[in-house]
PDB file of C-alpha atoms in Angstrom:
ATOM      1  CA  MET A  16      72.251 -34.134  45.339  1.00  0.00           C
ATOM      2  CA  ARG A  17      72.210 -37.821  44.560  1.00  0.00           C
ATOM      3  CA  LEU A  18      72.057 -40.382  47.364  1.00  0.00           C
ATOM      4  CA  LEU A  19      72.425 -44.159  47.537  1.00  0.00           C
ATOM      5  CA  LEU A  20      70.088 -45.849  50.030  1.00  0.00           C
ATOM      6  CA  ALA A  21      71.136 -49.356  51.116  1.00  0.00           C
ATOM      7  CA  GLU A  22      68.283 -50.815  53.169  1.00  0.00           C
ATOM      8  CA  ASP A  23      66.563 -54.223  53.005  1.00  0.00           C
ATOM      9  CA  ASN A  24      63.539 -53.234  55.108  1.00  0.00           C
ATOM     10  CA  VAL A  25      61.040 -52.419  52.342  1.00  0.00           C
ATOM     11  CA  ALA A  26      58.601 -50.464  54.510  1.00  0.00           C
ATOM     12  CA  LEU A  27      61.369 -48.304  55.989  1.00  0.00           C
ATOM     13  CA  ALA A  28      63.012 -47.781  52.602  1.00  0.00           C
ATOM     14  CA  ASP A  29      59.701 -46.676  51.037  1.00  0.00           C
ATOM     15  CA  THR A  30      59.238 -44.127  53.813  1.00  0.00           C
ATOM     16  CA  LEU A  31      62.805 -42.845  53.496  1.00  0.00           C
ATOM     17  CA  CYS A  32      62.631 -42.603  49.698  1.00  0.00           C
ATOM     18  CA  THR A  33      59.465 -40.513  49.954  1.00  0.00           C
ATOM     19  CA  SER A  34      60.821 -38.124  52.588  1.00  0.00           C
ATOM     20  CA  LEU A  35      64.206 -37.752  50.889  1.00  0.00           C
ATOM     21  CA  ARG A  36      62.693 -37.040  47.474  1.00  0.00           C
ATOM     22  CA  GLN A  37      60.387 -34.467  49.055  1.00  0.00           C
ATOM     23  CA  ALA A  38      63.520 -32.865  50.499  1.00  0.00           C
ATOM     24  CA  GLY A  39      64.932 -32.543  46.982  1.00  0.00           C
ATOM     25  CA  TYR A  40      67.292 -35.515  46.743  1.00  0.00           C
ATOM     26  CA  ALA A  41      67.617 -38.011  43.896  1.00  0.00           C
ATOM     27  CA  ILE A  42      67.588 -41.521  45.428  1.00  0.00           C
ATOM     28  CA  ASP A  43      68.799 -44.911  44.240  1.00  0.00           C
ATOM     29  CA  TRP A  44      67.625 -47.735  46.517  1.00  0.00           C
ATOM     30  CA  ARG A  45      69.217 -51.178  46.723  1.00  0.00           C
ATOM     31  CA  THR A  46      68.648 -54.060  49.150  1.00  0.00           C
ATOM     32  CA  ASP A  47      71.635 -56.357  48.435  1.00  0.00           C
ATOM     33  CA  GLY A  48      75.104 -55.452  49.668  1.00  0.00           C
ATOM     34  CA  ARG A  49      76.769 -56.685  46.478  1.00  0.00           C
ATOM     35  CA  ASP A  50      74.677 -54.310  44.361  1.00  0.00           C
ATOM     36  CA  VAL A  51      75.327 -51.483  46.813  1.00  0.00           C
ATOM     37  CA  GLN A  52      79.091 -51.945  46.667  1.00  0.00           C
ATOM     38  CA  LEU A  53      79.109 -52.027  42.863  1.00  0.00           C
ATOM     39  CA  LEU A  54      76.951 -48.904  42.489  1.00  0.00           C
ATOM     40  CA  GLY A  55      79.040 -47.013  45.038  1.00  0.00           C
ATOM     41  CA  GLU A  56      82.152 -47.790  43.017  1.00  0.00           C
ATOM     42  CA  GLN A  57      80.643 -46.887  39.652  1.00  0.00           C
ATOM     43  CA  GLU A  58      78.273 -43.962  40.254  1.00  0.00           C
ATOM     44  CA  PRO A  59      79.080 -40.406  41.499  1.00  0.00           C
ATOM     45  CA  TYR A  60      76.944 -40.338  44.647  1.00  0.00           C
ATOM     46  CA  ASP A  61      77.141 -37.477  47.126  1.00  0.00           C
ATOM     47  CA  LEU A  62      76.344 -39.704  50.111  1.00  0.00           C
ATOM     48  CA  CYS A  63      75.341 -43.266  51.025  1.00  0.00           C
ATOM     49  CA  ILE A  64      72.844 -44.220  53.724  1.00  0.00           C
ATOM     50  CA  LEU A  65      74.097 -47.700  54.617  1.00  0.00           C
ATOM     51  CA  ASP A  66      72.332 -50.367  56.684  1.00  0.00           C
ATOM     52  CA  LEU A  67      74.806 -52.796  58.250  1.00  0.00           C
ATOM     53  CA  GLY A  68      72.474 -55.824  58.128  1.00  0.00           C
ATOM     54  CA  LEU A  69      72.275 -56.228  54.350  1.00  0.00           C
ATOM     55  CA  PRO A  70      71.871 -59.620  52.630  1.00  0.00           C
ATOM     56  CA  GLY A  71      74.464 -60.746  50.086  1.00  0.00           C
ATOM     57  CA  ARG A  72      77.229 -58.711  51.669  1.00  0.00           C
ATOM     58  CA  GLY A  73      77.035 -56.927  54.989  1.00  0.00           C
ATOM     59  CA  GLY A  74      77.191 -53.181  55.169  1.00  0.00           C
ATOM     60  CA  LEU A  75      80.393 -53.247  57.212  1.00  0.00           C
ATOM     61  CA  GLU A  76      82.120 -55.314  54.510  1.00  0.00           C
ATOM     62  CA  VAL A  77      80.875 -52.926  51.829  1.00  0.00           C
ATOM     63  CA  LEU A  78      82.205 -49.942  53.769  1.00  0.00           C
ATOM     64  CA  GLN A  79      85.573 -51.580  54.374  1.00  0.00           C
ATOM     65  CA  ALA A  80      85.874 -52.416  50.669  1.00  0.00           C
ATOM     66  CA  TRP A  81      85.116 -48.819  49.660  1.00  0.00           C
ATOM     67  CA  ARG A  82      87.627 -47.353  52.074  1.00  0.00           C
ATOM     68  CA  GLY A  83      90.200 -49.948  51.042  1.00  0.00           C
ATOM     69  CA  GLN A  84      89.865 -48.652  47.482  1.00  0.00           C
ATOM     70  CA  GLY A  85      90.272 -45.077  48.642  1.00  0.00           C
ATOM     71  CA  LEU A  86      86.634 -44.194  47.981  1.00  0.00           C
ATOM     72  CA  SER A  87      85.825 -41.119  50.092  1.00  0.00           C
ATOM     73  CA  LEU A  88      82.042 -41.220  49.595  1.00  0.00           C
ATOM     74  CA  PRO A  89      80.395 -39.876  52.798  1.00  0.00           C
ATOM     75  CA  VAL A  90      78.588 -42.731  54.573  1.00  0.00           C
ATOM     76  CA  LEU A  91      75.830 -42.489  57.157  1.00  0.00           C
ATOM     77  CA  VAL A  92      75.347 -45.881  58.801  1.00  0.00           C
ATOM     78  CA  LEU A  93      71.835 -47.028  59.798  1.00  0.00           C
ATOM     79  CA  THR A  94      71.485 -50.053  62.007  1.00  0.00           C
ATOM     80  CA  ALA A  95      69.272 -51.728  64.573  1.00  0.00           C
ATOM     81  CA  ARG A  96      72.392 -52.790  66.425  1.00  0.00           C
ATOM     82  CA  GLY A  97      72.560 -50.686  69.540  1.00  0.00           C
ATOM     83  CA  SER A  98      75.727 -51.735  71.370  1.00  0.00           C
ATOM     84  CA  TRP A  99      78.572 -49.225  71.573  1.00  0.00           C
ATOM     85  CA  THR A 100      81.064 -51.818  70.318  1.00  0.00           C
ATOM     86  CA  GLU A 101      79.210 -52.144  67.003  1.00  0.00           C
ATOM     87  CA  ARG A 102      78.952 -48.380  66.654  1.00  0.00           C
ATOM     88  CA  VAL A 103      82.689 -48.068  67.206  1.00  0.00           C
ATOM     89  CA  GLU A 104      83.296 -50.871  64.698  1.00  0.00           C
ATOM     90  CA  GLY A 105      81.332 -48.999  62.037  1.00  0.00           C
ATOM     91  CA  LEU A 106      83.134 -45.730  62.693  1.00  0.00           C
ATOM     92  CA  ARG A 107      86.518 -47.446  62.618  1.00  0.00           C
ATOM     93  CA  ALA A 108      85.609 -48.970  59.254  1.00  0.00           C
ATOM     94  CA  GLY A 109      85.217 -45.451  57.889  1.00  0.00           C
ATOM     95  CA  ALA A 110      81.607 -44.367  58.545  1.00  0.00           C
ATOM     96  CA  ASP A 111      81.163 -40.591  58.778  1.00  0.00           C
ATOM     97  CA  ASP A 112      78.117 -40.732  61.040  1.00  0.00           C
ATOM     98  CA  TYR A 113      75.948 -43.297  62.809  1.00  0.00           C
ATOM     99  CA  LEU A 114      72.191 -43.460  63.427  1.00  0.00           C
ATOM    100  CA  THR A 115      70.538 -46.256  65.420  1.00  0.00           C
ATOM    101  CA  LYS A 116      67.055 -47.514  64.570  1.00  0.00           C
ATOM    102  CA  PRO A 117      64.396 -46.486  65.334  1.00  0.00           C
ATOM    103  CA  PHE A 118      64.956 -42.849  64.401  1.00  0.00           C
ATOM    104  CA  HIS A 119      62.899 -39.868  63.256  1.00  0.00           C
ATOM    105  CA  PRO A 120      63.142 -38.996  59.521  1.00  0.00           C
ATOM    106  CA  GLU A 121      63.767 -35.345  60.399  1.00  0.00           C
ATOM    107  CA  GLU A 122      66.889 -36.315  62.338  1.00  0.00           C
ATOM    108  CA  LEU A 123      68.122 -38.293  59.336  1.00  0.00           C
ATOM    109  CA  LEU A 124      67.591 -35.275  57.058  1.00  0.00           C
ATOM    110  CA  LEU A 125      69.574 -33.035  59.412  1.00  0.00           C
ATOM    111  CA  ARG A 126      72.414 -35.554  59.621  1.00  0.00           C
ATOM    112  CA  ILE A 127      72.512 -35.799  55.818  1.00  0.00           C
ATOM    113  CA  GLN A 128      72.604 -32.017  55.431  1.00  0.00           C
ATOM    114  CA  GLY A 129      75.480 -31.807  57.907  1.00  0.00           C
ATOM    115  CA  LEU A 130      77.528 -34.503  56.172  1.00  0.00           C
ATOM    116  CA  LEU A 131      76.982 -32.984  52.729  1.00  0.00           C
ATOM    117  CA  ARG A 132      78.088 -29.557  53.892  1.00  0.00           C
ATOM    118  CA  ARG A 133      81.173 -30.904  55.639  1.00  0.00           C
ATOM    119  CA  SER A 134      82.092 -32.873  52.525  1.00  0.00           C
ATOM    120  CA  HIS A 135      82.018 -29.582  50.594  1.00  0.00           C
ATOM    121  CA  GLY A 136      83.961 -27.697  53.250  1.00  0.00           C
ATOM    122  CA  ARG A 137      80.961 -25.915  54.757  1.00  0.00           C
ATOM    123  CA  GLU A 138      79.632 -25.755  58.290  1.00  0.00           C
ATOM    124  CA  PRO A 139      76.336 -27.551  59.069  1.00  0.00           C
ATOM    125  CA  GLN A 140      73.305 -25.236  58.984  1.00  0.00           C
ATOM    126  CA  ASN A 141      69.851 -25.041  57.444  1.00  0.00           C
ATOM    127  CA  GLN A 142      70.885 -22.460  54.868  1.00  0.00           C
ATOM    128  CA  LEU A 143      73.417 -22.567  52.071  1.00  0.00           C
ATOM    129  CA  HIS A 144      75.210 -19.331  51.154  1.00  0.00           C
ATOM    130  CA  ALA A 145      77.172 -18.724  47.949  1.00  0.00           C
ATOM    131  CA  VAL A 146      77.814 -15.887  45.451  1.00  0.00           C
ATOM    132  CA  GLY A 147      75.279 -13.572  47.059  1.00  0.00           C
ATOM    133  CA  LEU A 148      72.508 -16.175  47.217  1.00  0.00           C
ATOM    134  CA  THR A 149      70.942 -17.840  50.246  1.00  0.00           C
ATOM    135  CA  LEU A 150      69.188 -21.174  49.782  1.00  0.00           C
ATOM    136  CA  ASP A 151      66.887 -22.321  52.576  1.00  0.00           C
ATOM    137  CA  GLU A 152      66.828 -26.113  52.411  1.00  0.00           C
ATOM    138  CA  THR A 153      63.798 -26.414  54.662  1.00  0.00           C
ATOM    139  CA  SER A 154      61.472 -24.192  52.625  1.00  0.00           C
ATOM    140  CA  GLN A 155      63.318 -24.696  49.293  1.00  0.00           C
ATOM    141  CA  GLN A 156      63.372 -20.922  48.773  1.00  0.00           C
ATOM    142  CA  VAL A 157      66.220 -18.764  47.501  1.00  0.00           C
ATOM    143  CA  SER A 158      66.919 -15.101  48.207  1.00  0.00           C
ATOM    144  CA  GLY A 159      69.650 -12.576  47.442  1.00  0.00           C
ATOM    145  CA  PRO A 160      70.448  -8.901  46.733  1.00  0.00           C
ATOM    146  CA  GLY A 161      67.271  -7.265  45.457  1.00  0.00           C
ATOM    147  CA  LEU A 162      65.546 -10.641  45.498  1.00  0.00           C
ATOM    148  CA  GLU A 163      62.770 -11.591  47.910  1.00  0.00           C
ATOM    149  CA  ALA A 164      62.381 -15.243  48.885  1.00  0.00           C
ATOM    150  CA  VAL A 165      61.567 -17.162  45.696  1.00  0.00           C
ATOM    151  CA  GLN A 166      59.957 -20.588  45.844  1.00  0.00           C
ATOM    152  CA  LEU A 167      61.646 -23.289  43.763  1.00  0.00           C
ATOM    153  CA  SER A 168      60.271 -26.507  42.326  1.00  0.00           C
ATOM    154  CA  ALA A 169      61.892 -29.742  43.531  1.00  0.00           C
ATOM    155  CA  SER A 170      63.992 -30.038  40.358  1.00  0.00           C
ATOM    156  CA  GLU A 171      65.003 -26.367  40.410  1.00  0.00           C
ATOM    157  CA  PHE A 172      66.002 -26.770  44.054  1.00  0.00           C
ATOM    158  CA  ARG A 173      68.191 -29.807  43.305  1.00  0.00           C
ATOM    159  CA  LEU A 174      69.890 -28.031  40.429  1.00  0.00           C
ATOM    160  CA  LEU A 175      70.537 -24.783  42.289  1.00  0.00           C
ATOM    161  CA  ARG A 176      71.858 -26.629  45.325  1.00  0.00           C
ATOM    162  CA  CYS A 177      74.354 -28.454  43.121  1.00  0.00           C
ATOM    163  CA  PHE A 178      75.392 -25.131  41.553  1.00  0.00           C
ATOM    164  CA  MET A 179      75.790 -23.444  44.943  1.00  0.00           C
ATOM    165  CA  LEU A 180      77.955 -26.241  46.306  1.00  0.00           C
ATOM    166  CA  HIS A 181      80.205 -25.662  43.272  1.00  0.00           C
ATOM    167  CA  ALA A 182      79.766 -21.887  43.036  1.00  0.00           C
ATOM    168  CA  GLY A 183      82.157 -20.191  40.647  1.00  0.00           C
ATOM    169  CA  GLN A 184      83.228 -23.543  39.207  1.00  0.00           C
ATOM    170  CA  LEU A 185      82.534 -24.923  35.749  1.00  0.00           C
ATOM    171  CA  VAL A 186      79.898 -27.663  36.006  1.00  0.00           C
ATOM    172  CA  SER A 187      79.182 -29.804  32.950  1.00  0.00           C
ATOM    173  CA  LYS A 188      75.695 -30.757  31.821  1.00  0.00           C
ATOM    174  CA  ALA A 189      76.575 -34.412  32.432  1.00  0.00           C
ATOM    175  CA  ARG A 190      77.592 -33.624  36.024  1.00  0.00           C
ATOM    176  CA  LEU A 191      74.341 -31.775  36.618  1.00  0.00           C
ATOM    177  CA  ALA A 192      72.345 -34.699  35.213  1.00  0.00           C
ATOM    178  CA  GLU A 193      74.145 -37.129  37.518  1.00  0.00           C
ATOM    179  CA  HIS A 194      72.936 -35.181  40.544  1.00  0.00           C
ATOM    180  CA  LEU A 195      69.441 -34.522  39.227  1.00  0.00           C
ATOM    181  CA  TYR A 196      68.363 -38.002  38.154  1.00  0.00           C
ATOM    182  CA  ASP A 197      68.057 -41.415  39.765  1.00  0.00           C
ATOM    183  CA  TYR A 198      70.055 -44.327  38.317  1.00  0.00           C
ATOM    184  CA  GLU A 199      67.221 -45.723  36.196  1.00  0.00           C
ATOM    185  CA  ALA A 200      65.842 -42.370  35.067  1.00  0.00           C
ATOM    186  CA  GLU A 201      66.107 -41.329  31.447  1.00  0.00           C
ATOM    187  CA  ARG A 202      68.533 -38.422  31.381  1.00  0.00           C
ATOM    188  CA  ASP A 203      67.284 -35.788  28.972  1.00  0.00           C
ATOM    189  CA  SER A 204      69.862 -33.018  28.542  1.00  0.00           C
ATOM    190  CA  ASN A 205      67.134 -30.691  27.271  1.00  0.00           C
ATOM    191  CA  VAL A 206      65.529 -30.804  30.724  1.00  0.00           C
ATOM    192  CA  ILE A 207      68.721 -29.340  32.217  1.00  0.00           C
ATOM    193  CA  GLU A 208      68.554 -26.416  29.787  1.00  0.00           C
ATOM    194  CA  VAL A 209      64.887 -25.810  30.573  1.00  0.00           C
ATOM    195  CA  LEU A 210      65.537 -25.809  34.335  1.00  0.00           C
ATOM    196  CA  ILE A 211      68.489 -23.445  33.957  1.00  0.00           C
ATOM    197  CA  ASN A 212      66.269 -21.060  31.994  1.00  0.00           C
ATOM    198  CA  HIS A 213      63.702 -21.294  34.807  1.00  0.00           C
ATOM    199  CA  LEU A 214      66.375 -20.382  37.350  1.00  0.00           C
ATOM    200  CA  ARG A 215      67.558 -17.470  35.226  1.00  0.00           C
ATOM    201  CA  ARG A 216      64.018 -16.100  35.029  1.00  0.00           C
ATOM    202  CA  LYS A 217      63.683 -16.321  38.804  1.00  0.00           C
ATOM    203  CA  LEU A 218      67.185 -15.163  39.770  1.00  0.00           C
ATOM    204  CA  GLY A 219      68.297 -12.994  36.856  1.00  0.00           C
ATOM    205  CA  LYS A 220      69.674 -13.755  33.401  1.00  0.00           C
ATOM    206  CA  GLN A 221      73.296 -13.148  34.419  1.00  0.00           C
ATOM    207  CA  THR A 222      73.192 -15.440  37.456  1.00  0.00           C
ATOM    208  CA  ILE A 223      74.239 -18.544  35.504  1.00  0.00           C
ATOM    209  CA  GLU A 224      76.796 -18.227  32.714  1.00  0.00           C
ATOM    210  CA  THR A 225      76.944 -20.645  29.780  1.00  0.00           C
ATOM    211  CA  ARG A 226      80.356 -21.882  28.646  1.00  0.00           C
ATOM    212  CA  ARG A 227      79.640 -23.327  25.237  1.00  0.00           C
ATOM    213  CA  GLY A 228      80.757 -26.911  24.823  1.00  0.00           C
ATOM    214  CA  GLN A 229      81.805 -27.069  28.484  1.00  0.00           C
ATOM    215  CA  GLY A 230      78.918 -26.383  30.840  1.00  0.00           C
ATOM    216  CA  TYR A 231      77.717 -23.681  33.223  1.00  0.00           C
ATOM    217  CA  VAL A 232      79.043 -21.453  35.998  1.00  0.00           C
ATOM    218  CA  LEU A 233      76.977 -19.986  38.835  1.00  0.00           C
ATOM    219  CA  VAL A 234      78.233 -16.425  39.301  1.00  0.00           C
ATOM    220  CA  GLY A 235      75.341 -15.185  41.436  1.00  0.00           C
ATOM    221  CA  ARG A 236      73.653 -11.833  41.859  1.00  0.00           C
ATOM    222  CA  GLN A 237      75.390  -8.545  42.516  1.00  0.00           C
ATOM    223  CA  ALA A 238      74.078  -5.956  44.928  1.00  0.00           C
TER     224      ALA A 238
END
C-alpha cells in the first residue's frame, strides 16, 4: 500500500516514516499543502495522513479541494487542534478519521489498517483473508491450506497485501509498482517479477497466475 504523509513537523514525520515503512507501507512525505494537493490529484495513493496546519495551503483547504473534485482518497487527519468544533469541521470537509496530537504510533497504524480495509469493503481486523490465504499484518506472515505461517520480507508483504485486496482481479505490473514504490524511487519492473517468483516459491507455483501482456491474478491455494 502506498501512503501520502502531509506533515511539516520534521521530527514527527521522520518517526512516522520509519514506523510506517517497517509496517510495510510505501511512503511519500511532503510538508507544503500545495505539493500535497497536487500529488493527491496525480498519484494513486491508498490513503493520505493529513496535518491541518500545513504551510502554503492548509490541510482543510486541501481536503475540501479534493472532495470538490470528487476524489475519494481515504484521509486520516492529524492535528494539534483539540477543540470539538475543529474536529467536526475536518469531518464535514470529508475526512474519514481524525487523530489528535500527541498520539501513539501504534494507534495510528491501527487506524490506517481500519480505513484501508473499509475502503476495500472489508471489516477492520489484524488479519486479511482472501482466496484461502490469511495475512497477519502484525507479524507479516501468511498461512493457508497445507501452509504453515510463512515469514515475508517487507517487499513481499507489500506485494501480497496488494494482491489480496484485489484477489481474483487482474492487476497490472504498473499497478503493482505504484503500490510498492515511493514517488522518487526508480521503478524496476524486473523487481516485481522477482518478488512474484519469491511468493510463488513460498505459497505454491499456482497461487499467482500470469496473464501475458496484462498482469497477474492471485487465485490462492486450494485445500
